[in-house]
Coordinates of C-alpha atoms and ligand atoms in Angstrom, one line a residue:
X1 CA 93.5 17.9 26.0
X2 CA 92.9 21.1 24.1
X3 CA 95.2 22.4 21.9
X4 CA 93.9 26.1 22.4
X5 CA 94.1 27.9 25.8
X6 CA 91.7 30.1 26.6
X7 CA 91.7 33.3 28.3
X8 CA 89.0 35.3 30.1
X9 CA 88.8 38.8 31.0
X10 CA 85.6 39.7 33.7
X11 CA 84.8 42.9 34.8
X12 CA 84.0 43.7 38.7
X13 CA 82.8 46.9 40.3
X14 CA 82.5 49.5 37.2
X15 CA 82.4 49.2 33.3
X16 CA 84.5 51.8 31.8
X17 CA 87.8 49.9 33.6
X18 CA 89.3 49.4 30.3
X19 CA 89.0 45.6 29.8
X20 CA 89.1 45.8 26.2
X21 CA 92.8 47.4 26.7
X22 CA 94.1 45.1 29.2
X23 CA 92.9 42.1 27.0
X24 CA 94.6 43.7 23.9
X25 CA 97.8 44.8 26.0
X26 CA 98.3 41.1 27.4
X27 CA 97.7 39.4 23.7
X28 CA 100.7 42.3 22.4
X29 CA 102.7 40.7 25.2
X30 CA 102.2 37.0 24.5
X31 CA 102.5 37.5 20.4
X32 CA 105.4 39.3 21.2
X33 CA 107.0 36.3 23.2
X34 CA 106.1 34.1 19.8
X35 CA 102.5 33.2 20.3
X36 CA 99.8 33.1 18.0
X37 CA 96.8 34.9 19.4
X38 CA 93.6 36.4 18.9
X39 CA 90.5 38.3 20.7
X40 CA 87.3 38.1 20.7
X41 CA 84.6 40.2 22.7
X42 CA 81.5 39.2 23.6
X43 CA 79.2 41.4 24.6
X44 CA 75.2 40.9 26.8
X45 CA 73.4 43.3 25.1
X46 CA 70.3 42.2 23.0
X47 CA 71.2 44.1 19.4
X48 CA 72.3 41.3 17.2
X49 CA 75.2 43.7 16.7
X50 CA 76.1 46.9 17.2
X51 CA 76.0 48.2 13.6
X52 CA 72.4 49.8 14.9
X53 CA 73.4 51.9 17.8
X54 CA 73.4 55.2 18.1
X55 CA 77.4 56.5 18.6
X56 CA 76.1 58.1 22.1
X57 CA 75.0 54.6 22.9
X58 CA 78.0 52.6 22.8
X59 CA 80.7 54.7 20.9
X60 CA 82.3 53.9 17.2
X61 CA 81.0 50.6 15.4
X62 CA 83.8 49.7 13.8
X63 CA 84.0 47.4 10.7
X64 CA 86.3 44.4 9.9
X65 CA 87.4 43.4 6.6
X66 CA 84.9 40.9 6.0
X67 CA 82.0 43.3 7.0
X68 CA 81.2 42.5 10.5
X69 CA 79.7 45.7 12.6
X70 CA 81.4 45.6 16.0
X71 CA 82.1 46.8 18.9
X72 CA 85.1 49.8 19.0
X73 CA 87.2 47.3 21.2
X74 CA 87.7 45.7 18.0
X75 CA 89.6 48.1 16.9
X76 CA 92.0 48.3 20.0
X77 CA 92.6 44.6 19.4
X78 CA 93.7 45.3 15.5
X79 CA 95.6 48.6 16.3
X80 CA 97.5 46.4 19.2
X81 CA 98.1 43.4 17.2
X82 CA 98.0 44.4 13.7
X83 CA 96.6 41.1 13.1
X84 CA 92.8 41.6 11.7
X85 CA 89.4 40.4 13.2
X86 CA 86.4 39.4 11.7
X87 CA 82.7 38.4 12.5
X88 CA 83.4 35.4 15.1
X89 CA 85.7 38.1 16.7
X90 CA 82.6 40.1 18.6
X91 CA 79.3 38.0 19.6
X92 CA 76.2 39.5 21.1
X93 CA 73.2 37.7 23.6
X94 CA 71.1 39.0 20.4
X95 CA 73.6 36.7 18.0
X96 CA 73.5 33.8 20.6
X97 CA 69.8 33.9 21.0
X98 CA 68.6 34.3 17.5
X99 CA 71.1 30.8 16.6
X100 CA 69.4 29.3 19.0
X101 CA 65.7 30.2 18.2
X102 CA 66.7 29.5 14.1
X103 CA 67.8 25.9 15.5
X104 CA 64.6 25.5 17.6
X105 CA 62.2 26.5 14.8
X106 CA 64.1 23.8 12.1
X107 CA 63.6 21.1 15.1
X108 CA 67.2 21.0 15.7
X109 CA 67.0 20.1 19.5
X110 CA 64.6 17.5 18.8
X111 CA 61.4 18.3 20.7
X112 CA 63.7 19.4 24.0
X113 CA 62.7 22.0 26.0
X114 CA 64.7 24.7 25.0
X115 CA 66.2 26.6 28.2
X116 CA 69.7 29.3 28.9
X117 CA 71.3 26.1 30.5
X118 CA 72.2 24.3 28.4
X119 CA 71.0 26.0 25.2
X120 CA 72.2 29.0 24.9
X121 CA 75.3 28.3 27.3
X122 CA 76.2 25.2 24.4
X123 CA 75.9 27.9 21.8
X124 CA 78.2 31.0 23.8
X125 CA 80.7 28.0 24.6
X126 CA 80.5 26.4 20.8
X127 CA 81.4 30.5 19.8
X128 CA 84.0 31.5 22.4
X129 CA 86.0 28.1 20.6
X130 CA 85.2 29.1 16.9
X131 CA 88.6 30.6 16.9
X132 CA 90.1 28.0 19.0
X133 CA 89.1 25.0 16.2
X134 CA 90.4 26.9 13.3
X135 CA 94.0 26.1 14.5
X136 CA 95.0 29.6 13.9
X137 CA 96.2 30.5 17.6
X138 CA 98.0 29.1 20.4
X139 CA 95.6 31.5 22.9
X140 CA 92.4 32.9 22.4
X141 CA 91.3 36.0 24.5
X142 CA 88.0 36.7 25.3
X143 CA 86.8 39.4 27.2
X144 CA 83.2 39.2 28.6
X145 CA 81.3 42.8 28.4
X146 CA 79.7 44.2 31.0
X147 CA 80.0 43.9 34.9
X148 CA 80.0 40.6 37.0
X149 CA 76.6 40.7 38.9
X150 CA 74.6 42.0 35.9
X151 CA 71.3 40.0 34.8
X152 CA 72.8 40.1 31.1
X153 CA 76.1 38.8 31.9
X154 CA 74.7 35.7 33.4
X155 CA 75.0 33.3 30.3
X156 CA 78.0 34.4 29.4
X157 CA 80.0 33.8 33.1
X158 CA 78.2 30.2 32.9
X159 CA 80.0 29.6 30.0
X160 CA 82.7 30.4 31.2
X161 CA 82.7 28.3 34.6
X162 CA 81.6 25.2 31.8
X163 CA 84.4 25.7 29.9
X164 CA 87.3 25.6 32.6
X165 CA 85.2 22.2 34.2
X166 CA 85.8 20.8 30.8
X167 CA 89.0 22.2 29.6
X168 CA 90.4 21.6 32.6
X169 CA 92.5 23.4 35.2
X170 CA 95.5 24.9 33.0
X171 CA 94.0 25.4 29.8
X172 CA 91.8 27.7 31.2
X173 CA 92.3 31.3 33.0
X174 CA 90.2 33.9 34.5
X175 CA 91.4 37.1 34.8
X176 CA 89.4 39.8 36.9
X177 CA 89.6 43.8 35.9
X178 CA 88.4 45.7 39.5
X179 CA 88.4 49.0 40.4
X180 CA 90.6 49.7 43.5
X181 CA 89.5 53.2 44.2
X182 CA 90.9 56.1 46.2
X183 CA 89.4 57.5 48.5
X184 CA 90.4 61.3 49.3
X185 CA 88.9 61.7 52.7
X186 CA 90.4 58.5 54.3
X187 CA 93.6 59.3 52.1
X188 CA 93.3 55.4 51.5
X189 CA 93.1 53.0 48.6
X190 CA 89.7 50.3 49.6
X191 CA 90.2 46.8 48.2
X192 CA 85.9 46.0 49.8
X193 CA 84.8 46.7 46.4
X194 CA 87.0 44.5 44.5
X195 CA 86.5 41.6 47.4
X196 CA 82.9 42.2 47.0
X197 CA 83.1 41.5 42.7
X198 CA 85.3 38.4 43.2
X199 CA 82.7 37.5 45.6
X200 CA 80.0 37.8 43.0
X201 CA 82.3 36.1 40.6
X202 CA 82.7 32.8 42.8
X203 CA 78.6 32.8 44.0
X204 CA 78.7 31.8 40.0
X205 CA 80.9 29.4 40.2
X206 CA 83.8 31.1 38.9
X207 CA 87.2 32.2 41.1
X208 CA 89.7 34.6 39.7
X209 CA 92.9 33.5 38.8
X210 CA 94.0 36.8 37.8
X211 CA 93.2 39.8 39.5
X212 CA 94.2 43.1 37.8
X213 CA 93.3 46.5 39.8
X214 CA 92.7 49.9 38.2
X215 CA 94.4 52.4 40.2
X216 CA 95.0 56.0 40.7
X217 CA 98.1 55.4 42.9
X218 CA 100.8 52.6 43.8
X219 CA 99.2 50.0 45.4
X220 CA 101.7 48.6 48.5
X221 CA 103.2 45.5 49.4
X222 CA 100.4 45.3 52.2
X223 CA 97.6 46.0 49.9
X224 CA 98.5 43.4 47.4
X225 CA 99.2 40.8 50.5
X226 CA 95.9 42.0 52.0
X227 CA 94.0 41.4 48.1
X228 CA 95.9 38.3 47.6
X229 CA 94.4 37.0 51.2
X230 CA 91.3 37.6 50.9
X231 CA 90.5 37.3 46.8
X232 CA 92.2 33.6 46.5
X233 CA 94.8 34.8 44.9
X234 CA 98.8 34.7 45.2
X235 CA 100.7 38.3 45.4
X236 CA 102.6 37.9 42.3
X237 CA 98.5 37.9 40.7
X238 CA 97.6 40.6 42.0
X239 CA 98.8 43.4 39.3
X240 CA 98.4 47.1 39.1
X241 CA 96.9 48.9 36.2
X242 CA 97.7 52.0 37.3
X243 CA 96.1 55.4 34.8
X244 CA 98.5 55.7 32.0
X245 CA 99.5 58.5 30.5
X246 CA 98.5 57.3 26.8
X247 CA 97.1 53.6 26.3
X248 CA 99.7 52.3 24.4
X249 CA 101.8 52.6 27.5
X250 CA 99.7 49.7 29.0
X251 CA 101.6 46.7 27.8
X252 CA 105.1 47.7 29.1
X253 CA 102.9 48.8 32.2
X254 CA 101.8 45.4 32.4
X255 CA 105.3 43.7 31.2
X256 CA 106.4 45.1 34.5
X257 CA 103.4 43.9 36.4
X258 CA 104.2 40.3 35.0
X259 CA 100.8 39.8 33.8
X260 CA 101.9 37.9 30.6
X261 CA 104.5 35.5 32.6
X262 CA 101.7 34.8 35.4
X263 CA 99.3 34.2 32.7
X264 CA 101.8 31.9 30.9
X265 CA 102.7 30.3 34.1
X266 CA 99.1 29.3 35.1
X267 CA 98.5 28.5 31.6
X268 CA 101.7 25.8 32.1
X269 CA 103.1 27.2 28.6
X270 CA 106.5 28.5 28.4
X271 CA 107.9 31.8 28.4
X272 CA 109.5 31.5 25.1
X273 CA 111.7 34.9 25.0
X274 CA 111.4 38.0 26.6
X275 CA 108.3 40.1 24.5
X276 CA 109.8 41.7 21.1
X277 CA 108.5 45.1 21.5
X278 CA 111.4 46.8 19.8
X279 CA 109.0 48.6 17.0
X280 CA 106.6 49.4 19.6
X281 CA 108.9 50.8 21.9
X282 CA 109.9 53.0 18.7
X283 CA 107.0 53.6 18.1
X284 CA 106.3 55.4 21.4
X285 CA 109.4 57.0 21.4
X286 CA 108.8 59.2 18.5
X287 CA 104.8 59.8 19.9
X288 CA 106.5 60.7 23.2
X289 CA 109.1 63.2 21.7
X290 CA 107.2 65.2 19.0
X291 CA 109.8 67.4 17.6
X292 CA 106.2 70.0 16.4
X293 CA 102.3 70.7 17.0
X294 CA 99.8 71.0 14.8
X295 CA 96.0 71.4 15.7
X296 CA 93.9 69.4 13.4
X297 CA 89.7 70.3 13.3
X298 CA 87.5 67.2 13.7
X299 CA 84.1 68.4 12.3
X300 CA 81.6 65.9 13.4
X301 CA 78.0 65.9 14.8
X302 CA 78.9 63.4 18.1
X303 CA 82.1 65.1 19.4
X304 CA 80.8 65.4 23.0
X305 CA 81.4 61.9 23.2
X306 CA 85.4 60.9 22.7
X307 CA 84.4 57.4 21.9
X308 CA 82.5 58.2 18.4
X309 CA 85.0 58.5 16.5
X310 CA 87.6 56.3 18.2
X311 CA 89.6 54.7 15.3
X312 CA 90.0 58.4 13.9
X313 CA 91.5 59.5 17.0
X314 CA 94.2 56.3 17.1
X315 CA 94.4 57.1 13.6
X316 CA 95.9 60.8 13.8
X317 CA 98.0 59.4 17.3
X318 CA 99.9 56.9 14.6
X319 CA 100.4 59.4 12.1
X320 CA 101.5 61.9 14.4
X321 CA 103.7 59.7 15.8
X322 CA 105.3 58.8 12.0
X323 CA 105.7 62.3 11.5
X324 CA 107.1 63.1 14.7
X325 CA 104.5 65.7 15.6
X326 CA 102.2 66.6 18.5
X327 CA 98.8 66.2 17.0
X328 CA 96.0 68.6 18.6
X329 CA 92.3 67.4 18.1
X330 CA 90.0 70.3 18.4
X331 CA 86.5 68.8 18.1
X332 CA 84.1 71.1 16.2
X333 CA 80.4 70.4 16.8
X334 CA 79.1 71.2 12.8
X335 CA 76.3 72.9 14.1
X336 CA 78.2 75.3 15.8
X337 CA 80.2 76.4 12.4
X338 CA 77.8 79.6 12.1
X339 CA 76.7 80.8 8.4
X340 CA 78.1 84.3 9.2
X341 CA 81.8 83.6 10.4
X342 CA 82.5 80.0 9.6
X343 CA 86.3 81.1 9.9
X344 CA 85.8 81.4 13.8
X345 CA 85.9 78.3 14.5
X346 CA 88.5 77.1 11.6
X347 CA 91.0 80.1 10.7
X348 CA 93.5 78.7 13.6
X349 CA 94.0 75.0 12.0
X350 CA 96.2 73.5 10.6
X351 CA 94.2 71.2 8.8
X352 CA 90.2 69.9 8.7
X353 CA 88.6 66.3 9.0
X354 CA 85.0 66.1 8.2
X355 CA 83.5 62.7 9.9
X356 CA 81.3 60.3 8.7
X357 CA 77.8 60.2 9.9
X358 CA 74.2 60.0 8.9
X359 CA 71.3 62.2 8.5
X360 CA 71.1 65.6 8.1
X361 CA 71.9 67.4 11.4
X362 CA 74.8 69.2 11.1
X363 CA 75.7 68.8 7.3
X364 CA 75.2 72.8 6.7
X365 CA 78.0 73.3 9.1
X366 CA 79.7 70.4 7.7
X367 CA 79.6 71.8 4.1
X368 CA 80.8 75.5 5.6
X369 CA 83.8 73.8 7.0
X370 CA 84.8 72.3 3.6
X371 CA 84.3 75.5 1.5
X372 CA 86.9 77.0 4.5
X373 CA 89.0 74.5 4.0
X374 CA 89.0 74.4 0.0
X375 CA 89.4 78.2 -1.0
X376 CA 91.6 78.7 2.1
X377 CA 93.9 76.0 0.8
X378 CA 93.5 74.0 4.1
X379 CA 94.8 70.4 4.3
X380 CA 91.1 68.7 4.1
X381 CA 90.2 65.3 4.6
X382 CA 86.5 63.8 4.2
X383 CA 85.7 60.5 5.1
X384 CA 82.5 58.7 4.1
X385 CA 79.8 61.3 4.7
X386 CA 83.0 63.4 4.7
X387 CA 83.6 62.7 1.3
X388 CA 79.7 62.6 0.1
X389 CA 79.6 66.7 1.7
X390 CA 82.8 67.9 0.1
X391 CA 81.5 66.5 -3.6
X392 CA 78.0 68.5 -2.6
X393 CA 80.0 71.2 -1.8
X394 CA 82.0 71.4 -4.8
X395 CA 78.6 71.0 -7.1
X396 CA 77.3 73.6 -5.5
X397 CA 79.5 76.3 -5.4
X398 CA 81.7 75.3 -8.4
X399 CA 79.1 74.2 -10.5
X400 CA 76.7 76.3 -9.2
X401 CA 74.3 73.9 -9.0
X402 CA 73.1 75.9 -5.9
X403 CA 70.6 72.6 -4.2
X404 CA 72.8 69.8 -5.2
X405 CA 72.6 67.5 -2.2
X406 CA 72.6 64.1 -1.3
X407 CA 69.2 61.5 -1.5
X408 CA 69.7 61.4 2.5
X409 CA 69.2 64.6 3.1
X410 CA 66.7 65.5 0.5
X411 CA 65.1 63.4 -1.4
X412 CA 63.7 65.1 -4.1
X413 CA 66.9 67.5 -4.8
X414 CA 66.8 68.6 -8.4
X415 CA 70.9 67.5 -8.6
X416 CA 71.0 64.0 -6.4
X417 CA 74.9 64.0 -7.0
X418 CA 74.7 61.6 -3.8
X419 CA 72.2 59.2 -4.5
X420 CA 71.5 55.5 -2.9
X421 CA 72.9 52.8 -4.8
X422 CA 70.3 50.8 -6.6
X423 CA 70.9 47.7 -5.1
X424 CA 69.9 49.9 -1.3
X425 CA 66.9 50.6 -2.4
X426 CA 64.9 47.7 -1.7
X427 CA 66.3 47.1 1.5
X428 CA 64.3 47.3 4.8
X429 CA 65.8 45.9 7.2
X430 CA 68.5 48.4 8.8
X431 CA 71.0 46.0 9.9
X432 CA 74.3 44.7 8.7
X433 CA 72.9 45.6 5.3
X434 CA 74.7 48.5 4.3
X435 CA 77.9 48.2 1.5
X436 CA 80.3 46.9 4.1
X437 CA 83.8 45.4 4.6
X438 CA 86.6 45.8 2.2
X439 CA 85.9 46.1 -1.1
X440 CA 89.1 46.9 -3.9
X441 CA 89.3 50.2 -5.4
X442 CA 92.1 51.2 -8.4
X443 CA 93.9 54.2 -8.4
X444 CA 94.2 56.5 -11.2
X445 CA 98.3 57.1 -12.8
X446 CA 99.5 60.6 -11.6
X447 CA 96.8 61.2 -8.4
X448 CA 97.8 62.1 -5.1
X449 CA 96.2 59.2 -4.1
X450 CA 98.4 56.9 -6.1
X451 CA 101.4 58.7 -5.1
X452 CA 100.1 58.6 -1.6
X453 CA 99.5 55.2 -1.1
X454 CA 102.3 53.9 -3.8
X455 CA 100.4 51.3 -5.5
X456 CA 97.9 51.2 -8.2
X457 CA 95.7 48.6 -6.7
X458 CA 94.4 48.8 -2.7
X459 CA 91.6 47.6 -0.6
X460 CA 89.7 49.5 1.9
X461 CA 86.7 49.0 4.5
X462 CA 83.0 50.6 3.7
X463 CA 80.1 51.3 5.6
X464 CA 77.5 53.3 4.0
X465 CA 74.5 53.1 1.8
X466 CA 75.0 56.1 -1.1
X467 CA 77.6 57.1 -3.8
X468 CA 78.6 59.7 -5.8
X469 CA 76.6 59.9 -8.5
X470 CA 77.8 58.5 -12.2
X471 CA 75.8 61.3 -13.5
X472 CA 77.4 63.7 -12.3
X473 CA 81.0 62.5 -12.8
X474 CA 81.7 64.1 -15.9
X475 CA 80.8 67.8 -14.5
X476 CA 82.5 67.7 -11.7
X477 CA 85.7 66.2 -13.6
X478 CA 85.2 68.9 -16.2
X479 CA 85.2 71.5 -13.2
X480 CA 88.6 70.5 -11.7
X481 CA 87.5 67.4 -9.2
X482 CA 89.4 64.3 -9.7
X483 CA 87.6 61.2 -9.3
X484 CA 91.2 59.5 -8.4
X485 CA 90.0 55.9 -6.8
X486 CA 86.9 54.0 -8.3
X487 CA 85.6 50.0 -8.1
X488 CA 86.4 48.0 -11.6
X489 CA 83.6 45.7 -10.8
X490 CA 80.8 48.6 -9.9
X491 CA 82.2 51.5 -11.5
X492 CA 81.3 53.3 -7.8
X493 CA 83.9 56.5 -7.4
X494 CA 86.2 55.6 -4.1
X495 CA 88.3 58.6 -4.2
X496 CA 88.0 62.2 -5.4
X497 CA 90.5 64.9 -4.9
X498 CA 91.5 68.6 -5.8
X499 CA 94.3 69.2 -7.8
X500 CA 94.7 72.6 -8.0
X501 CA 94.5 72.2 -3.7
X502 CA 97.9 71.6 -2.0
X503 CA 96.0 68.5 -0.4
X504 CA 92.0 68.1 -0.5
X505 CA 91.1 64.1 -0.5
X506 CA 87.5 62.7 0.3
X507 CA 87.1 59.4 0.7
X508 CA 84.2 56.8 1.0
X509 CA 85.7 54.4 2.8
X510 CA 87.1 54.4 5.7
X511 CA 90.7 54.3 6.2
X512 CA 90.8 54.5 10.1
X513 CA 89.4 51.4 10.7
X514 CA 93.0 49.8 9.2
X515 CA 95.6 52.5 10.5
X516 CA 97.6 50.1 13.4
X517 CA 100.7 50.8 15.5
X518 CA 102.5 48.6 13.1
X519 CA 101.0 50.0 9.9
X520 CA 99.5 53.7 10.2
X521 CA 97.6 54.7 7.4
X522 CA 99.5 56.1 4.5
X523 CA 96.2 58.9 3.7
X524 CA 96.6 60.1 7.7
X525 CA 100.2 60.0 7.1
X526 CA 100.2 62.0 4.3
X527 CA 97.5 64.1 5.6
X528 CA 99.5 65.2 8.9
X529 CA 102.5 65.8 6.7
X530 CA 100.3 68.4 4.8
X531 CA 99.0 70.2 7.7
X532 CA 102.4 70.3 9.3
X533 CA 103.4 72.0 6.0
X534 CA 100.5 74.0 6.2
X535 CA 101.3 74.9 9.7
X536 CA 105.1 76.0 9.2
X537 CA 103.8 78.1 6.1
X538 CA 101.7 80.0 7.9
Ligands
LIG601 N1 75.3 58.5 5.6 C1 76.1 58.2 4.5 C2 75.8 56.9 3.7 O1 75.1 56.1 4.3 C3 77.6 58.1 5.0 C4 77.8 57.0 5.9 C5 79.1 57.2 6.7 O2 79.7 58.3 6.8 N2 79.6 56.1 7.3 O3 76.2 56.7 2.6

């Protein structure tokens, strides 16, 4: 018998249903009735993960602590949990297949023919229970990207039907996300599609045990007797997700649904207590009933799509919420900050966020936005390429070193004062090889930064490939920039600040990636505090 019981979470009838939610709203439920449990997300797609993709591809990448490039429901599942992930948390076909083809090629199967079933099915199973073995966690989530019926997804609902044979009945539990859409004409809710996906579901061997319905409206008595019927299903597991008004509203949504007793029910594990959610429920209290509003710019090159820049978002909703203020994200495309009247599109904010990113579209704009922000005495806030811009910025029109750029955008710049790192220049391969994961950076006595964070010592996630320049350090200290965080080991600069600016930080890390319901980040704290200053000021 295992010790470990294992969730599912399929998709039917449409990606984009939220899945990544749901699985993160039911785990809030169960580790707030006492349980120990994780998620992990496993996705079909061939990249081995998703540290490659283009943002308009597949959103944020989002980074755990011990470096792992993953997919952005990742960080739902930290920001629910407050619990952190880490590479066996998100595994892709790519991942599966290039284990499997390392093993063949050092004669691991022993002269086998090496086929999906049961190669690569062993390997998906062996992963989904990497978790499970360590002893961690009482439940392990895992929710299966993609949509039942896909090619891709093949493997991974095979796995899934092998593990519940050998598991066994309540160790196991499948639960469905469908689409139960409206339909305005008929004035009628149609549950075809979601018979159809359960359908598809079983030809694989696999039956719901759990179905859980996206909604626009109510769903009736009659509809939930008529999906129950016909889906395999009891009523009391057929449970609404109906459109919420913010996502952190899904796990009461769901308390009421019953989705974690059902689950804990089939699973034959007790209820424990009723689920803690006493500093959640705080929590959305004060996000609920801001007592101000403040706009904040988000200057980025992706902003068309809301997912890019995902933990940011969360981020400022946490802060907001600890400062009790509406926050307002007006997305600025950095091209569209024009050379002429850069105040346009800034003068009516309350403070200014420059994005990471790569390359050099959009870094003019980017650079105007900072210059704004730093003579206009603007709350400003650079993150990673953020950061890299606003040093550029203060090199050149400070120092006057008018082409002082970064190695990434020019190569041969005559004042590299963002250069690669030696140790990135031989690399080749673009994957997973950037500085990543959490590396230790000190604070220097009397900074904002120290005061900010309250400690003298912290520890924050990276993803990038240049620095500030050592070169240059002295300058731009001797100009009025403070280098106020820096790595003991490589001497890298973390952190710089402005002084003489009521609050201008850039930092290389990124911060987002750790702000959490629980535990919102102390620089977007402080940051929203200073634009809300800014804003009554004005
Ligand atoms: N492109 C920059 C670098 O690689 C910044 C990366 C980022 O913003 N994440 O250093």
């Amino acid at each position: 018998m295992a010790d470990t019981k294992y969730i599912f979470v399929t998709g039917g009838v449409s990606s984009s249903l939220g899945k990544g939610i749901i699985a993160a709203s039911l785990a809030k439920l169960l580790q707030a009735r006492g349980y120990k449990v994780t998620i992990q997300k496993f996705d079909p797609y061939i990249n081995i993960d998703p540290g490659t993709l283009n943002p308009y591809e597949h959103g944020e990448c989002y980074v755990t602590e011990d470096g792992a490039e993953t997919d952005l429901d990742l960080g739902h599942y930290e920001r629910f949990l407050n619990v952190n992930t880490s590479q066996a948390n998100n595994v892709t076909t790519g991942r599966i297949y290039q284990s499997v083809i390392q093993k063949e090629r050092r004669g691991e199967y022993l002269g086998k023919t090496v086929q999906i079933i049961p190669h690569i099915t062993n390997e998906i199973k062996d992963r989904m229970q990497i978790l499970g073995r360590s002893g961690n966690f009482d439940i392990v989530i895992t929710e299966i990207g993609g949509t039942v019926g896909d090619i891709e997804s093949f493997p991974f609902i095979e796995a899934v039907r092998q593990m519940k044979w050998e598991q066994g009945e309540h160790n196991t539990l499948i639960i469905h996300l469908t689409l139960v859409p409206y339909l305005a004409a008929a004035k009628e809710l149609k549950t075809k599609p979601t018979q159809h996906s359960v359908k598809t579901l079983m030809e694989a061997g696999v039956s719901a045990d759990i179905l859980v319905c996206r909604t626009e409206h109510e769903l009736s008595d009659e509809l939930r007797e008529k999906l129950a019927l016909f889906c395999n299903v009891k009523k009391e597991e057929v449970i609404q997700s109906i459109d919420a008004e913010v996502i952190y509203d899904v796990p009461n949504n769901m308390l009421e649904e019953g989705l974690d007793r059902v689950a804990l029910k089939k699973l034959e594990l007790p209820q424990k207590h009723a689920p803690n959610l006493k500093h959640w429920n705080s929590f959305l209290k004060r996000l609920k009933n801001p007592k101000s509003e403040i706009t904040i710019g988000l200057v980025g090159k992706y902003v068309e799509l809301q997912d890019s820049y995902k933990s940011i978002l969360e981020a400022f909703v946490h802060a907001g919420a600890e400062n009790e203020v509406k926050v307002n994200i007006q997305s600025i495309k950095a091209e569209s900050i024009s050379k002429a009247e850069p105040e346009k599109r800034l003068a009516a904010l309350d403070g200014i966020l420059v994005a990471p990113g790569f390359g050099e579209r959009g870094t003019e704009g980017k650079l105007r936005a900072i210059k704004y922000a730093r003579e206009q005495n603007i709350p400003f806030f650079g993150i990673c390429l953020g950061m890299q811009l606003a040093v550029i910025e203060f090199a050149r029109n400070v120092l006057h070193l008018q082409e002082a750029n970064s190695t990434e955008m020019r190569k041969n710049t005559p004042y590299p004062v963002i250069d690669i790192m030696e140790e990135q220049k031989a690399v080749e391969d673009m994957g997973g090889t950037m500085r990543l994961g959490a590396w230790n950076c000190n604070l220097l006595s009397g900074s904002l930064a120290e005061a900010i964070y309250g400690n003298k010592k912290i520890s924050e996630r990276h993803r990038h490939r240049y620095e500030l320049n050592n070169q240059y350090k002295k300058q731009l200290e001797d100009a009025g920039l403070c280098c106020s965080g820096y790595n003991e080991e490589t001497n890298l600069v973390e952190i710089i600040e402005l002084p003489t600016h009521p609050w201008f930080i850039g930092v290389q890390y990124h911060p987002e990636y750790k702000s959490t319901v629980d535990s919102p980040h102390p620089l977007f704290v402080s940051f929203i505090k200073a634009a809300k200053k800014y804003a009554a000021q004005k």
